[in-house]
XYZ file of C-alpha atoms in Angstrom:
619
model
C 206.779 -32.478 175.031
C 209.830 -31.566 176.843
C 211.131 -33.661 179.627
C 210.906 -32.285 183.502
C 214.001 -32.049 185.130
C 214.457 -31.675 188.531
C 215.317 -28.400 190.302
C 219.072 -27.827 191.120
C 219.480 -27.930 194.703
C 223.202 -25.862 195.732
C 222.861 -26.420 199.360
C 225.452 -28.780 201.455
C 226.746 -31.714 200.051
C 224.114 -32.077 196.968
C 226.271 -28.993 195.475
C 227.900 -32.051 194.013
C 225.564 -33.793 192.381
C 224.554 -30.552 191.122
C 227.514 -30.904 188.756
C 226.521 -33.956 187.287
C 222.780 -32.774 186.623
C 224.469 -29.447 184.869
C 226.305 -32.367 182.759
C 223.262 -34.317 182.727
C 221.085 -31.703 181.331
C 223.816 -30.623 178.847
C 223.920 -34.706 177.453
C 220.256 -34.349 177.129
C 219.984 -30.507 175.423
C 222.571 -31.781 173.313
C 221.220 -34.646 172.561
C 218.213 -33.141 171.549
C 220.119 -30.531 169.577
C 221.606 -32.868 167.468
C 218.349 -33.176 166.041
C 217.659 -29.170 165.634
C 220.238 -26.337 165.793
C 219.582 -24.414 168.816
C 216.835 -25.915 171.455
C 214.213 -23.726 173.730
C 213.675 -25.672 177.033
C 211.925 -24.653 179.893
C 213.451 -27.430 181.837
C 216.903 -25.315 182.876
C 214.602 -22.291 183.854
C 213.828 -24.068 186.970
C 217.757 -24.617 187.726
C 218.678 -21.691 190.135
C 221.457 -19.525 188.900
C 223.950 -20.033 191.897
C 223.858 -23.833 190.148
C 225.292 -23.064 187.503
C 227.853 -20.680 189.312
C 228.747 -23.574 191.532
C 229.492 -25.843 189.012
C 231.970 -23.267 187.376
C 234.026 -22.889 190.926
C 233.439 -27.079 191.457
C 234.977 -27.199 187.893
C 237.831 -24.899 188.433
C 238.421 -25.975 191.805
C 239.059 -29.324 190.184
C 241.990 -28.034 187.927
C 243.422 -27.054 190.727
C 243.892 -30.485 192.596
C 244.038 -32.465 188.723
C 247.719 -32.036 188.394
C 248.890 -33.489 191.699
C 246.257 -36.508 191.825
C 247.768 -36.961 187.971
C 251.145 -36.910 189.180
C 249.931 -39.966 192.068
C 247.751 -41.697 189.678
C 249.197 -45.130 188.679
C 248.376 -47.588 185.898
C 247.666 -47.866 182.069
C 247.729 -44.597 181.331
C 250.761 -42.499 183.325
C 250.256 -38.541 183.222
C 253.586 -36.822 183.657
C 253.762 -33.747 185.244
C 253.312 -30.951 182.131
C 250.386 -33.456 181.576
C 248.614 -32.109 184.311
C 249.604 -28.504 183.810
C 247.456 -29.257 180.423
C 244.507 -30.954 182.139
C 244.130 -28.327 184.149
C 244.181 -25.626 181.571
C 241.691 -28.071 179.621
C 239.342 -28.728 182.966
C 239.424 -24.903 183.557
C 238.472 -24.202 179.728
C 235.468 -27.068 179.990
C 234.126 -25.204 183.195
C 234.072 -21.677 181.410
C 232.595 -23.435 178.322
C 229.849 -25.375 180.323
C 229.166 -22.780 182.712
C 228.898 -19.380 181.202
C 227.727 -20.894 177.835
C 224.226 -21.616 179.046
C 222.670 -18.229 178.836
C 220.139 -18.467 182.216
C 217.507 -16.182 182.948
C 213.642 -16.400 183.208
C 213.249 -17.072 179.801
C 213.943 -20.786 178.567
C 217.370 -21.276 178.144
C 218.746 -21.896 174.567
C 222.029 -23.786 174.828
C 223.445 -25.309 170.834
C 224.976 -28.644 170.960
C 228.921 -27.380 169.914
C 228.720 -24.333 173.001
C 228.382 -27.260 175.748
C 231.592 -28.884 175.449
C 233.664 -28.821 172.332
C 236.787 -30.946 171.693
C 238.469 -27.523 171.501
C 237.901 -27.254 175.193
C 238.945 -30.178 176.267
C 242.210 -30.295 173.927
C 244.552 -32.966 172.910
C 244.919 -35.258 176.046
C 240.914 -35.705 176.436
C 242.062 -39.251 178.111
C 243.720 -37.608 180.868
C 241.343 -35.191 181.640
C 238.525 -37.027 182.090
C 240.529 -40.028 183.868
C 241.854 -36.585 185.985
C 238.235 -35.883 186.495
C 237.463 -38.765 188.034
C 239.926 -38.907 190.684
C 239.357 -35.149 191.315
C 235.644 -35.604 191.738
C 236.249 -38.757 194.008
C 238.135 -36.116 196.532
C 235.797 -33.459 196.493
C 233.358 -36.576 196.792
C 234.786 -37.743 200.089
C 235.356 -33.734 201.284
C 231.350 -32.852 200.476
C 229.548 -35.792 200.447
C 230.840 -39.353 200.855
C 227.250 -40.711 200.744
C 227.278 -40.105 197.066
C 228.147 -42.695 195.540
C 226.110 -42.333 192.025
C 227.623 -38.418 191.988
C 230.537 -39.692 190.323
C 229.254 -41.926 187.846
C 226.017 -39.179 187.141
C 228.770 -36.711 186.300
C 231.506 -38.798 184.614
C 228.262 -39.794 182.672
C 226.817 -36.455 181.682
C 229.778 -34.713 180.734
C 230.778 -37.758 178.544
C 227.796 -37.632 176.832
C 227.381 -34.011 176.619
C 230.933 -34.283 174.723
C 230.237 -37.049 172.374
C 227.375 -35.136 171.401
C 228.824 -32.045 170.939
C 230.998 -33.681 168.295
C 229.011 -35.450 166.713
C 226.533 -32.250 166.327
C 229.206 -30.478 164.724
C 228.310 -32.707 161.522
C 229.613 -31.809 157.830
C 227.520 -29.790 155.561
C 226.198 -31.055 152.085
C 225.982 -28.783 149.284
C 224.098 -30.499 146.331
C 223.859 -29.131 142.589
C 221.695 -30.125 139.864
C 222.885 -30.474 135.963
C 219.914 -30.033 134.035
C 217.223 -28.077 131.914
C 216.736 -24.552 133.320
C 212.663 -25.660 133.318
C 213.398 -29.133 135.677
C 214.758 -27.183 138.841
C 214.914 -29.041 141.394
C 213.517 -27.125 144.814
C 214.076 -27.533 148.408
C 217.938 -26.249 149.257
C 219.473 -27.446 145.641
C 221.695 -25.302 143.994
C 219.988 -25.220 140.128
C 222.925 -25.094 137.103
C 221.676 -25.083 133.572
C 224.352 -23.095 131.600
C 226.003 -26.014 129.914
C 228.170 -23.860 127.284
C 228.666 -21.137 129.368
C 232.694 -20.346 131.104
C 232.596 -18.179 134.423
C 231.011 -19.053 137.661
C 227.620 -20.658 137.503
C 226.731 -20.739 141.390
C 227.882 -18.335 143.513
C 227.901 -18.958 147.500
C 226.245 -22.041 146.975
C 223.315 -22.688 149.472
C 223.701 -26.129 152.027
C 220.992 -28.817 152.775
C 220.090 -26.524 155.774
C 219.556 -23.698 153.121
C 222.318 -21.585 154.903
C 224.025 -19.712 151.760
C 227.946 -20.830 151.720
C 231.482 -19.432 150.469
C 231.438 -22.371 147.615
C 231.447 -21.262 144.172
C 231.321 -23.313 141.042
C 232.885 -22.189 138.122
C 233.040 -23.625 134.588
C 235.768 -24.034 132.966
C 235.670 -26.275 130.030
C 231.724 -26.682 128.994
C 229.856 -29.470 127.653
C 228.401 -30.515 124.710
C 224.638 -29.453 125.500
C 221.815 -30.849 127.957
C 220.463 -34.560 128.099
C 216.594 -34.835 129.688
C 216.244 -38.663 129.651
C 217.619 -39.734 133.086
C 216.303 -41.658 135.709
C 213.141 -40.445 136.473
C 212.401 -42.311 140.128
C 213.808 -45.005 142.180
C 217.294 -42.969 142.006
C 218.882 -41.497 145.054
C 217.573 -38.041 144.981
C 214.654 -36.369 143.499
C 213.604 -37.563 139.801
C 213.836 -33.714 138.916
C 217.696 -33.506 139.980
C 218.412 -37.337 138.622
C 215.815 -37.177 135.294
C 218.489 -34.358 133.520
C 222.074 -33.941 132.881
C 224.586 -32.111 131.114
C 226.551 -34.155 128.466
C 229.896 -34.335 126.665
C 231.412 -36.341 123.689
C 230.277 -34.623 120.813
C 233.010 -34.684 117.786
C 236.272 -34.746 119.343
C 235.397 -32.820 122.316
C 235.183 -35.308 125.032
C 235.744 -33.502 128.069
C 234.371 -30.934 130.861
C 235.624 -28.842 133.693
C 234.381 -27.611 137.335
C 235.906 -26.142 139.352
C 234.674 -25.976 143.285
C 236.031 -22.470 144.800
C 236.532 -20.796 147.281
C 237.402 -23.563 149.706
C 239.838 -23.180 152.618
C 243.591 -24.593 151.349
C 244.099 -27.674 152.227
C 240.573 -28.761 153.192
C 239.172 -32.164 152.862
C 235.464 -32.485 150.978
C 233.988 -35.784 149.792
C 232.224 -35.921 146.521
C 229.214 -37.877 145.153
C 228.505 -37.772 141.629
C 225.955 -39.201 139.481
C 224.472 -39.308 135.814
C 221.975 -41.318 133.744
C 220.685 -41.480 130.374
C 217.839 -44.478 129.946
C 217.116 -46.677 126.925
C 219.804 -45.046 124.373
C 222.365 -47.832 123.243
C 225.905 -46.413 122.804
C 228.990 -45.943 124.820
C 227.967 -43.703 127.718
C 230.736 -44.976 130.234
C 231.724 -41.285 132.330
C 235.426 -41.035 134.081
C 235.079 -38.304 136.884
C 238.878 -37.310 137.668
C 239.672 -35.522 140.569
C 243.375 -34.922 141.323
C 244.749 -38.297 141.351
C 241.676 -40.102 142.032
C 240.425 -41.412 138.985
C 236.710 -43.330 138.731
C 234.636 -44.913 136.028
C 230.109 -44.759 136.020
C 228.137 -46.441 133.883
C 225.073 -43.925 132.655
C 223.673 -46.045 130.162
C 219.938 -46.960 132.125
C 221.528 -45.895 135.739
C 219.555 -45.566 138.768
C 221.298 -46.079 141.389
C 224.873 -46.316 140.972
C 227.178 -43.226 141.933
C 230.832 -42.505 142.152
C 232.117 -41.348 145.364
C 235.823 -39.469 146.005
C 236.786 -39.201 149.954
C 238.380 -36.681 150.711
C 239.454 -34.246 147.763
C 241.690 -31.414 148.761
C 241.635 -28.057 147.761
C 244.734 -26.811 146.713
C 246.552 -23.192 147.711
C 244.123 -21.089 145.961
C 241.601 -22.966 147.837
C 239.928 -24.832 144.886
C 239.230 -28.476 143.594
C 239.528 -29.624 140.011
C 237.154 -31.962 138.782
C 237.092 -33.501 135.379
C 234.556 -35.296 133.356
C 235.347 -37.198 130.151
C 234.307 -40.030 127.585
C 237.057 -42.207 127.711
C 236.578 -43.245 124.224
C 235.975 -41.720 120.915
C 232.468 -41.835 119.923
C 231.080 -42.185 124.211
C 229.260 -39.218 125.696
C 229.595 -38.912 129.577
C 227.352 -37.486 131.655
C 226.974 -35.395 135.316
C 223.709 -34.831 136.904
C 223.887 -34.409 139.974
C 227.076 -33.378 142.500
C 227.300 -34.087 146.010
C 229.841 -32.277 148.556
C 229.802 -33.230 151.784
C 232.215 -30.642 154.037
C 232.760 -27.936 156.335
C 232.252 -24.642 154.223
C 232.697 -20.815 155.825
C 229.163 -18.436 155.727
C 228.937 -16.615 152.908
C 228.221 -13.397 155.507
C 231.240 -13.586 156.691
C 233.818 -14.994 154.413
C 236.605 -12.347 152.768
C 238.972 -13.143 150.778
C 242.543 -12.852 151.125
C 244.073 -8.672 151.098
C 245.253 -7.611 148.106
C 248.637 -8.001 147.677
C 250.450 -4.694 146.522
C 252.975 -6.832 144.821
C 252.408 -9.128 141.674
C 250.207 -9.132 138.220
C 247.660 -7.108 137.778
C 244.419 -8.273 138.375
C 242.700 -8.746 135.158
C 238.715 -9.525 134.012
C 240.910 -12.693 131.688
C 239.718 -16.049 133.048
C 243.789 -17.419 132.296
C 246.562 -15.490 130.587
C 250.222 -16.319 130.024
C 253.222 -14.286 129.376
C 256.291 -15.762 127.194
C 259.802 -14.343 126.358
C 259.410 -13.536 122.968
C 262.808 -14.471 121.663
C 263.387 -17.877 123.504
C 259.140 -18.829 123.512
C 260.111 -19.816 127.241
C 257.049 -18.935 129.581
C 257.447 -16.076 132.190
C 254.119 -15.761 134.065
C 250.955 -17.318 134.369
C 247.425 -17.233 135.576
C 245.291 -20.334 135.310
C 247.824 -20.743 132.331
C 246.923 -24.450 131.597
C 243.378 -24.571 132.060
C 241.284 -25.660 128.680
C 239.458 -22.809 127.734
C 237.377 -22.321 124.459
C 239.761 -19.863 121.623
C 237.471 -18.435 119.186
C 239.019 -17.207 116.417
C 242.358 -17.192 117.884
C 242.530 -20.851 116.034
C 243.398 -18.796 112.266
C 247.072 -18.722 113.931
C 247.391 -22.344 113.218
C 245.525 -21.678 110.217
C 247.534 -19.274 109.090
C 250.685 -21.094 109.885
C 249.858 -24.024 108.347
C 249.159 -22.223 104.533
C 252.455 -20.480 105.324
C 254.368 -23.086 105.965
C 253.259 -25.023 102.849
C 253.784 -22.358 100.814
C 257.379 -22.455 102.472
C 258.250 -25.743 101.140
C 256.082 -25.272 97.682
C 257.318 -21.935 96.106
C 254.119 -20.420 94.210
C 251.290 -21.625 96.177
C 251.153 -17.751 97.722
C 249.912 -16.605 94.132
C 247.495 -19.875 93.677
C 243.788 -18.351 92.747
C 241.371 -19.428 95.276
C 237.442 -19.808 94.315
C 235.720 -19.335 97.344
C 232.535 -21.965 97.749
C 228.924 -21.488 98.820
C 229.921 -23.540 102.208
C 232.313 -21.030 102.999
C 230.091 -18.338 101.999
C 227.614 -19.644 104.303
C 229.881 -19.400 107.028
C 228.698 -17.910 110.655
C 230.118 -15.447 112.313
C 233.260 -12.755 111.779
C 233.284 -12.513 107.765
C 235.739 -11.420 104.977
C 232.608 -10.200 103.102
C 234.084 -12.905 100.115
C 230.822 -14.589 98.044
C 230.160 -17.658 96.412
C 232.242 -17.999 92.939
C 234.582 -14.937 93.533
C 238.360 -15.480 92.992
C 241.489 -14.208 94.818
C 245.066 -14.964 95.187
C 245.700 -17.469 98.601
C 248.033 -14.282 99.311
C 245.665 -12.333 99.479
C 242.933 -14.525 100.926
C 245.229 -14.864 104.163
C 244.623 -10.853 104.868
C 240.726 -11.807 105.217
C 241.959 -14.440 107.268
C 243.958 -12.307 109.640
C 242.568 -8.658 109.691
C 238.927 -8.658 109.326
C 239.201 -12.403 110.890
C 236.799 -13.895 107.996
C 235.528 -17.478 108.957
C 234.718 -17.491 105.258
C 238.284 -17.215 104.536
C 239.027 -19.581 106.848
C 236.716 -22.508 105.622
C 238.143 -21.359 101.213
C 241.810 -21.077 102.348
C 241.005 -24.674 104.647
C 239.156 -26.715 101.230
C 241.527 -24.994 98.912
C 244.838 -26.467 101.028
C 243.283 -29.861 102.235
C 243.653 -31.611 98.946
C 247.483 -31.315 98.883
C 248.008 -32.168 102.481
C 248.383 -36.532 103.376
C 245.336 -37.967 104.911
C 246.447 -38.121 108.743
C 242.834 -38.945 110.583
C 239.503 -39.437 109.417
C 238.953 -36.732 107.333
C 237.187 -37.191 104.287
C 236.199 -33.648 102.870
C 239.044 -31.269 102.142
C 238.206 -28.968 105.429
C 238.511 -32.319 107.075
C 241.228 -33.259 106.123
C 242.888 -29.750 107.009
C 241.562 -29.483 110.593
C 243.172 -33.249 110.886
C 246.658 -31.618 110.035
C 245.952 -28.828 112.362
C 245.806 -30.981 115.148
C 248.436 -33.186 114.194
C 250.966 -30.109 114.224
C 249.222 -29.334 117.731
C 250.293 -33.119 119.100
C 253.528 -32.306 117.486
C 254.395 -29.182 119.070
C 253.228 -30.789 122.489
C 249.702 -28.656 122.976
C 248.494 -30.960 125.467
C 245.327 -29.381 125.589
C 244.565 -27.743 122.410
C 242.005 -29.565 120.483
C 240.589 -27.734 117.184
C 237.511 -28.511 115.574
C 237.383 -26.802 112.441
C 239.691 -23.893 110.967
C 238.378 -20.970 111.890
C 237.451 -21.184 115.967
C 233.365 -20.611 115.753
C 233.133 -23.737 117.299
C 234.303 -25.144 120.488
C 237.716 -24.991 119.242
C 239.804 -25.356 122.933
C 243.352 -24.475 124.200
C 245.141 -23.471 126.877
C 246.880 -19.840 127.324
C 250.469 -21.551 127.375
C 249.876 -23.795 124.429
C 248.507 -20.423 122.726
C 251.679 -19.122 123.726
C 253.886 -21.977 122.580
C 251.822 -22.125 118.998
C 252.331 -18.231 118.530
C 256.200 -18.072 119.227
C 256.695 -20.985 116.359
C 254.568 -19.136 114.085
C 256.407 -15.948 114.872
C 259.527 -17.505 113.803
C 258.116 -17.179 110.262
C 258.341 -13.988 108.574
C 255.901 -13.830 106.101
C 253.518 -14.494 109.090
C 254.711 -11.903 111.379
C 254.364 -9.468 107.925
C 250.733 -10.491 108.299
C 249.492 -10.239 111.885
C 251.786 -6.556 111.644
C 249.209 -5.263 108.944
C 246.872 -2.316 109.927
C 245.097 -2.337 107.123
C 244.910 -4.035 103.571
C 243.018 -2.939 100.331
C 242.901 -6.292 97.849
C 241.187 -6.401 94.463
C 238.751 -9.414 93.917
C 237.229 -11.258 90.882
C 233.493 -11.774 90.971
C 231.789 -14.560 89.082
C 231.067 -12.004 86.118
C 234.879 -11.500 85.821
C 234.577 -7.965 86.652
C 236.734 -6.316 89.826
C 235.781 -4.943 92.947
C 237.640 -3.798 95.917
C 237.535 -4.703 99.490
C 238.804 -3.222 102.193
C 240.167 -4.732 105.263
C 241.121 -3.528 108.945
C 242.994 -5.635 111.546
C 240.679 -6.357 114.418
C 243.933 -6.032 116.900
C 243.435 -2.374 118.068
C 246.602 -2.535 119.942
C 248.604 -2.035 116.282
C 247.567 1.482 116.844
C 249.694 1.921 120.134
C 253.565 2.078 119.196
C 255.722 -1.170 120.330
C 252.881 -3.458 119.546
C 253.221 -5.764 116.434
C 250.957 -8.427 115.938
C 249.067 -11.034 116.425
C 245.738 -12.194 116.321
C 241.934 -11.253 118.229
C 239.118 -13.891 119.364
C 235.470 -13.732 120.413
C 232.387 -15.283 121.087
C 229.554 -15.421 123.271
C 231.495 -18.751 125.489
C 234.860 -17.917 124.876
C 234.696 -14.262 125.771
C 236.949 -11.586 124.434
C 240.806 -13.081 124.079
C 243.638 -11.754 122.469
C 246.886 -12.635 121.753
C 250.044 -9.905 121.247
C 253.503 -9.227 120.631
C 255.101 -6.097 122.510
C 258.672 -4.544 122.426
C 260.205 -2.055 124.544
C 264.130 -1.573 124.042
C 265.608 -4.794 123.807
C 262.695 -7.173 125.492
C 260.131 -8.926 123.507
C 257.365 -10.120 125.067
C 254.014 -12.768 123.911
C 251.007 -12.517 125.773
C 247.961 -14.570 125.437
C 244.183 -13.481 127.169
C 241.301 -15.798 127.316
C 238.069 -15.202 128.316
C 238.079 -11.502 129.379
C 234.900 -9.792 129.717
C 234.770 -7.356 126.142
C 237.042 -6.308 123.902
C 237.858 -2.936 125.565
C 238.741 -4.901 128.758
C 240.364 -7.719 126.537
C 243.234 -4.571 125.694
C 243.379 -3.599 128.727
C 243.702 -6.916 130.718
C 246.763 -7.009 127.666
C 248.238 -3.543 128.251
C 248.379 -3.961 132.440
C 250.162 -7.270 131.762
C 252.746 -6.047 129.443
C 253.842 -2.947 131.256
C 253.698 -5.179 134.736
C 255.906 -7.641 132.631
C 258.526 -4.953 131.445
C 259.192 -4.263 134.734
C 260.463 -7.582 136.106
């Protein structure tokens, strides 16, 4: 029930104390509104209007006598002169804030907790100005009513707490997502995420406790390895359906996962809670959460309770926060089920951002790209260059390279007859078309590697080389043993964060647009190779088991070979990496590299590449 206030009386010397109850009633709707956002009370009905006018013209009246008692005032805390000019810009604010803020009519008045007096009101020197107020209410004390002696202390009192409140109202938001199984949402203002595998933004103008829909996006950049549903299923610190399922990383050699949290304001300060759990499964399941420089270690293995908390991540010029989630070791899974920010956000109504710029790259549908000089390998531009992004089939460059460079060093392995296997010819995805028992020169073989992008030729060309090539790692099996070397000649050429799987990119192969960049000039430097990726199309004669001969024909995936200055080198796609692409481009005497990931098809993929290389040729 609400509480009955007494009527405002603005007749003789009580006009005073009529400015402490206008303070008192604000301490006590705010008060009350820091436990609901806007509060109906038919208390302040009763208060005539001429109170509240009053109190604006006691208020202002005060500013004017603030800065010569200031300048008088004596003792611990001296106001110069410009001090007071502020206090009584500050008391003059405060008593067009608390005044004409309270909308007043017949109706109940609805006042909200940060309209009665924010710290914006009362600025910098909030010491001052109320020790101003004081002696400014003593003399309009003595002048109105020198009988009053609780006046002083009702106001002082009132208007302090109405402050306080105000700032404590203006609390932080918390926007909470959930890592699990798209059939365990968890309800009740959560923000659901269930694509584990899947790049691009996964929650868009994420919703806050109060269920008010935000600017925050969350974008994946670097997925996991699939979706764990044996958490902690009660006694954790939020629901059992947020805390029961997570998303999970560590298979193979992939060991790592990337958020990002958008659309932030630069330079603002979040806190972050994070949390996973996987019960009764023995193992490694230690999870490092890295988050600029702040670096922290969980536990999941039969967690309930414990979290990891970072205070006060910032978000960096594009207005975004990087957060990283990894098994530290080789053989450990990590884990994310739940993340906590706690922050001020911008409404999702009303947040733009930033005007296009009419000077700089195009704008492209590419998650990253990268532009290098072609003759020096030195990188130009970039867009997200160095974030970890999945390849696709991209990877047969260092494929390619690799049976090239052998070849290099051992003269007639080019025209060494490969038998293709029934584990190549089992092979998902982009195919050669070769079959189980046919044989073909490796020469030859490399075209199905590099024009019709065959995973088949990939996985012959991979067991037919891993046999001659030093054990390096812990491959066993001839494909192995070659994906070993390809990421030893990654570590070697400094791709910090290319990491291949298996030779042909179907997988989660992962790199970075620059380190595609870096790997592409080096294998440019070959000729042979650039001989390759420069080949429209390639007719090749093949032996079948039977020992007859049949034909196959072969066109270069790279539609931009049709488009004259464009020579080489190599397409990628799948459903999580998206289209990418990466080419070589001449105009006059400039020779450019460009590398897309992640661009929404392949017609966009060569167009994302065209807008870059003709923004590029004019720098």
């Amino acid at each position: 029930m609400a509480r009955a206030y007494p009527k405002l009386r603005p007749h003789s010397g009580q006009r005073v104390a009529s400015v402490g109850n206008v303070f008192m009633h604000a301490g006590h709707v705010a008060s009350a509104a820091s436990r609901s956002t806007t509060v109906e009370t038919a208390a302040l009905a009763s208060s005539s209007r001429s109170s509240f006018q009053w109190a604006s013209r006691a208020l202002r009246a005060a500013s004017r006598f603030s800065g010569r008692v200031t300048r008088r005032r004596r003792g611990a805390h001296p106001v110069s002169q410009s001090s007071g000019a502020t206090t009584r810009a500050s008391i003059s604010a405060a008593s067009r804030t608390s005044a004409s803020s309270c909308r007043y009519d017949a109706s109940p008045c609805a006042i909200t907790a940060s309209s009665i007096w924010s710290p914006s009101s009362v600025g910098a020197s909030a010491s001052p100005v109320l020790t101003s107020f004081s002696s400014v209410m003593r003399h309009i004390l003595r002048k109105f009513d020198r009988s009053s002696a609780s006046t002083l202390a009702t106001f002082a009192r009132g208007a302090v707490v109405a402050g306080l409140l105000a700032v404590v109202t203006e609390a932080q938001q918390v926007v909470r997502f959930d890592f699990g199984a798209k059939a365990r949402k968890t309800q009740d203002a959560w923000n659901n995420v269930h694509q584990a595998v899947t790049a691009g933004v996964l929650v868009r103008d994420a919703i806050d406790a109060e269920r008010r829909r935000t600017s925050l996006d969350l974008r994946q950049v670097d997925g996991w390895s699939g979706i764990n549903v044996d958490g902690c299923v009660k006694g954790g610190p939020w629901p059992g359906s947020a805390t029961r399922d997570s998303f999970y990383v560590g298979d193979h050699d992939d060991r790592r996962a990337v958020l990002w949290l958008e659309d932030l304001t630069p330079g603002a300060k979040v806190d972050l809670l994070l949390y996973g759990s996987r019960i009764g499964a023995p193992g490694d399941r230690v999870t490092v959460f890295r988050v600029g420089k702040a670096r922290l270690r969980l536990d999941a293995q039969d967690n309930v309770s414990r979290r990891a908390r970072i205070a006060k991540a910032v978000a960096d010029s594009r207005g975004r926060i990087e957060i990283v989630v990894e098994a530290p070791k080789p053989g450990g899974l990590a884990y994310l089920g739940v993340l906590e920010v706690r922050g001020t956000f911008q409404d999702a109504a009303t947040h733009r951002a930033p005007a296009e710029s009419v000077h700089g790259p195009p704008h492209t549908t590419a998650r990253t790209w990268a532009i290098a000089d072609g003759r020096t390998g030195h990188i130009l531009h970039e867009h997200f260059g160095h974030a970890p992004r999945e390849m696709a089939s991209t990877t047969k460059i260092m494929t390619a390279w690799i049976a090239l460079d052998l070849a290099d060093r051992k003269p007639g392995l080019l025209d060494g007859v490969v038998t293709v296997s029934a584990v190549a010819d089992r092979t998902g995805g982009s195919t050669a078309g070769v079959r189980t028992g046919e044989r073909l020169p490796l020469k030859e073989l490399l075209f199905g590697l590099l024009l019709p992008s065959g995973n088949d030729a990939a996985v012959a060309i991979a067991e037919y080389l891993g046999p001659r090539l030093p054990i390096s790692g812990s491959g066993v099996t001839p494909v192995a043993r070659f994906v070993d070397e390809m990421n030893r000649r990654a570590r070697v050429l400094g791709l910090k964060q290319t990491l291949y799987l298996d030779p042909h990119g179907y997988s989660k192969n992962r790199t970075c647009a620059v380190d595609l960049l870096k790997l592409t000039w080096t294998a440019m430097q070959n000729s042979t190779f650039r001989s390759y990726v420069a080949t429209r199309t390639r007719k090749v004669s093949i032996v079948t088991p039977s020992g007859r001969r049949r034909e196959a024909h072969w066109t270069n995936t790279n539609r931009l070979l049709a488009i004259d200055g464009y020579d080489g080198v190599k397409t990628g796609v799948t459903r999580t990496a998206g289209s990418c692409l990466v080419s070589s481009g001449r105009r006059a005497d400039r020779h450019l590299l460009v590398a897309v990931l992640g661009a929404t098809s392949t017609p966009a993929r060569d167009v994302d590449t065209r807008n870059l290389f003709r923004w590029a040729w004019r720098q």
